[in-house]
């Protein structure tokens, strides 16, 4: 039997073929509560697809996404929210024009993406986040900023657990506390312990009006603001 429901000011409890106004129901995939709340909701019980518009709030576990319009499929776990999107989970917050998910661990944000993760701030036209690995991919140019400085490149891969950032194409980093700028075709930055940046391809570094150029530079960034180059 195919059933389509339209409800004003309702909550769809994702993962089951029913509609409810209140209560908590656990989704079947990972036992986390999942809800879709909006001014207007349409839910197809056969396909599992729910669409919503007007003050949309999607939640799953401790993740929340708000926006103007949303779709969520309780069977495939795919979802998207568009229009003034704000997504939060744990210590991460992202704003964008569109956010899509294709599972509990993968989020794609598109359009003027602006986000924070712990002490890091990232920006770009498109950002992908893989929750399990705490991995950020910025494939179309962007930046990541931390207490050490700002990192820019045409493509950025950020490994947040390791405080490790790799930039390819027009890679550039600036560290105000070390009074240093550096760049090249690729910058491989490690922030834990004694910070280190490995710069390759048209590599250069400037500190205190001293300039170094090479095919490969390894720059060590100390907490006291001193920099050494190998």
C-alpha positions as a printed NumPy array, in Angstrom:
array([[ 0.   ,  0.   ,  0.   ],
       [ 1.311,  3.453, -0.914],
       [ 0.508,  6.298,  1.498],
       [ 1.527,  9.941,  1.318],
       [ 0.839, 12.241,  4.251],
       [ 0.863, 16.021,  4.543],
       [ 1.043, 17.476,  8.041],
       [ 1.356, 21.024,  9.344],
       [ 3.714, 21.607, 12.277],
       [ 4.525, 17.907, 12.629],
       [ 7.525, 15.772, 13.462],
       [ 8.526, 12.82 , 11.292],
       [10.296, 10.179, 13.314],
       [12.701,  8.854, 10.696],
       [13.256,  5.127, 10.402],
       [ 9.632,  4.06 , 10.863],
       [ 6.481,  4.204,  8.727],
       [ 4.428,  6.466, 10.962],
       [ 3.864, 10.096, 11.917],
       [ 3.932, 11.518, 15.419],
       [ 3.742, 14.867, 17.198],
       [ 5.926, 13.965, 20.152],
       [ 7.948, 11.142, 21.624],
       [11.303,  9.533, 20.914],
       [11.787,  6.695, 18.461],
       [15.138,  5.131, 17.636],
       [16.262,  4.691, 14.071],
       [17.059,  1.141, 13.084],
       [20.534,  1.75 , 11.659],
       [22.589,  2.797, 14.686],
       [20.06 ,  3.176, 17.503],
       [20.285,  6.982, 17.435],
       [17.129,  9.115, 17.584],
       [16.32 , 10.819, 14.267],
       [13.665, 13.498, 13.765],
       [12.522, 15.929, 11.092],
       [10.577, 18.958, 12.298],
       [ 9.149, 21.743, 10.076],
       [ 6.168, 23.942,  9.27 ],
       [ 5.078, 21.486,  6.579],
       [ 6.141, 17.858,  6.138],
       [ 5.319, 15.299,  3.471],
       [ 6.196, 11.652,  4.1  ],
       [ 5.951,  8.712,  1.703],
       [ 5.733,  5.496,  3.744],
       [ 6.571,  3.247,  0.807],
       [ 9.751,  5.   , -0.327],
       [10.748,  6.299,  3.104],
       [11.23 ,  9.794,  1.681],
       [10.281, 12.782,  3.833],
       [10.355, 16.354,  2.55 ],
       [ 9.927, 19.438,  4.686],
       [ 9.841, 23.212,  4.319],
       [ 9.677, 26.159,  6.66 ],
       [11.871, 26.392,  9.768],
       [13.283, 22.926,  9.159],
       [15.151, 21.163, 11.977],
       [16.746, 17.76 , 11.331],
       [18.348, 15.884, 14.226],
       [20.099, 12.534, 14.508],
       [21.848, 11.7  , 17.74 ],
       [23.732, 14.859, 18.75 ],
       [23.814, 16.258, 15.2  ],
       [21.423, 19.058, 14.198],
       [20.875, 20.694, 10.798],
       [18.527, 23.643, 10.25 ],
       [17.444, 25.337,  7.015],
       [14.585, 26.353,  4.739],
       [13.986, 23.03 ,  2.939],
       [14.983, 19.421,  3.594],
       [14.66 , 15.88 ,  2.323],
       [15.506, 12.726,  4.259],
       [15.124,  9.074,  3.295],
       [14.699,  6.824,  6.315],
       [15.638,  3.735,  4.279],
       [18.797,  4.934,  2.516],
       [19.777,  7.455,  5.27 ],
       [20.436, 10.044,  2.546],
       [19.443, 13.611,  3.335],
       [19.854, 17.212,  2.245],
       [19.038, 20.614,  3.687],
       [19.13 , 23.853,  1.686],
       [18.704, 27.56 ,  2.343],
       [20.451, 29.303,  5.256],
       [21.849, 25.982,  6.481],
       [23.468, 25.609,  9.901],
       [24.855, 22.181, 10.838],
       [26.282, 21.312, 14.262],
       [27.732, 18.137, 15.758],
       [29.992, 17.859, 18.794],
       [32.606, 20.641, 18.427],
       [31.876, 21.302, 14.73 ],
       [29.643, 24.026, 13.283],
       [29.103, 24.67 ,  9.559],
       [27.066, 27.229,  7.626],
       [26.393, 26.796,  3.882],
       [23.814, 27.099,  1.105],
       [23.364, 23.316,  0.892],
       [24.336, 20.364,  3.081],
       [23.914, 16.742,  1.975],
       [24.634, 13.434,  3.725],
       [24.864,  9.919,  2.346],
       [25.324,  8.182,  5.678],
       [26.067,  8.938,  9.321],
       [29.764,  9.714,  8.744],
       [29.873, 11.781,  5.53 ],
       [28.676, 15.355,  5.047],
       [29.078, 17.613,  1.998],
       [28.586, 21.375,  2.358],
       [28.304, 23.573, -0.75 ],
       [28.074, 27.32 , -1.258],
       [29.925, 29.894,  0.868],
       [30.94 , 27.227,  3.378],
       [32.149, 28.581,  6.703],
       [32.914, 26.172,  9.503],
       [34.734, 25.549, 12.755],
       [36.084, 22.305, 14.193],
       [37.59 , 22.614, 17.669],
       [40.197, 25.42 , 17.329],
       [40.251, 25.377, 13.506],
       [38.277, 27.533, 11.092],
       [37.762, 26.391,  7.48 ],
       [36.25 , 28.08 ,  4.421],
       [35.619, 27.243,  0.767],
       [32.977, 26.853, -1.946],
       [32.745, 23.136, -1.11 ],
       [33.806, 21.198,  1.991],
       [33.452, 17.482,  2.72 ],
       [33.681, 16.152,  6.266],
       [34.217, 12.504,  7.228],
       [33.236, 12.234, 10.877],
       [34.779,  8.865, 11.757],
       [38.262,  9.914, 10.671],
       [37.806, 13.627, 11.508],
       [38.947, 14.346,  7.96 ],
       [38.143, 17.545,  6.032],
       [38.44 , 17.774,  2.242],
       [38.31 , 21.173,  0.497],
       [38.538, 20.242, -3.211],
       [37.931, 23.58 , -4.961],
       [40.156, 26.043, -3.146],
       [39.811, 27.338,  0.382],
       [41.562, 27.868,  3.684],
       [42.068, 26.449,  7.168],
       [43.034, 28.769, 10.03 ],
       [44.346, 27.778, 13.465],
       [46.318, 29.392, 16.271],
       [49.498, 28.824, 14.23 ],
       [48.222, 30.757, 11.209],
       [46.343, 30.399,  7.917],
       [46.749, 27.725,  5.268],
       [45.45 , 28.131,  1.669],
       [45.602, 25.955, -1.448],
       [43.662, 24.84 , -4.528],
       [43.008, 21.503, -2.791],
       [43.274, 20.976,  0.962],
       [43.164, 17.783,  2.996],
       [42.897, 18.253,  6.747],
       [43.517, 15.38 ,  9.166],
       [42.155, 16.971, 12.327],
       [43.176, 14.261, 14.824],
       [46.824, 14.53 , 13.78 ],
       [46.749, 18.331, 13.27 ],
       [48.058, 17.54 ,  9.786],
       [47.163, 19.625,  6.713],
       [48.221, 18.998,  3.112],
       [47.698, 21.6  ,  0.392],
       [48.218, 21.067, -3.341],
       [48.345, 23.785, -5.978],
       [49.284, 27.373, -5.121],
       [49.807, 26.293, -1.522],
       [50.472, 29.122,  0.903],
       [50.788, 29.474,  4.661],
       [51.316, 32.462,  6.923],
       [52.216, 32.273, 10.622],
       [51.979, 35.682, 12.351],
       [53.406, 34.39 , 15.642],
       [56.477, 33.15 , 13.745],
       [56.558, 36.214, 11.464],
       [56.792, 33.817,  8.545],
       [55.242, 33.22 ,  5.131],
       [55.868, 30.23 ,  2.886],
       [54.493, 28.637, -0.245],
       [54.992, 26.266, -3.14 ],
       [53.273, 23.687, -5.301],
       [52.601, 21.599, -2.183],
       [52.761, 22.307,  1.551],
       [52.637, 19.413,  4.028],
       [52.091, 20.848,  7.51 ],
       [52.295, 19.071, 10.872],
       [51.17 , 21.08 , 13.887],
       [51.665, 18.683, 16.803],
       [54.708, 18.954, 19.031],
       [57.282, 21.024, 17.131],
       [55.426, 22.359, 14.093],
       [56.88 , 21.45 , 10.726],
       [56.049, 22.384,  7.134],
       [57.514, 20.492,  4.166],
       [57.266, 22.656,  1.043],
       [57.958, 21.229, -2.407],
       [57.875, 22.579, -5.964],
       [58.886, 26.24 , -6.388],
       [59.259, 26.335, -2.601],
       [59.942, 29.603, -0.798],
       [59.888, 30.947,  2.747],
       [60.27 , 34.465,  4.174],
       [60.983, 35.464,  7.773],
       [62.302, 38.803,  9.062],
       [63.025, 39.916,  5.474],
       [65.129, 36.806,  4.875],
       [64.051, 34.801,  1.838],
       [64.853, 31.187,  0.98 ],
       [64.015, 29.401, -2.267],
       [64.502, 25.755, -3.219],
       [62.876, 22.743, -4.83 ],
       [62.199, 21.509, -1.295],
       [62.196, 23.33 ,  2.026],
       [61.529, 21.943,  5.5  ],
       [60.558, 24.676,  7.96 ],
       [60.41 , 24.037, 11.712],
       [58.095, 26.309, 13.716],
       [58.898, 26.652, 17.419],
       [56.462, 27.812, 20.12 ],
       [58.764, 30.725, 20.989],
       [58.305, 32.197, 17.511],
       [61.704, 31.092, 16.215],
       [61.9  , 29.372, 12.861],
       [64.598, 27.12 , 11.447],
       [64.893, 25.883,  7.879],
       [66.47 , 22.742,  6.528]])
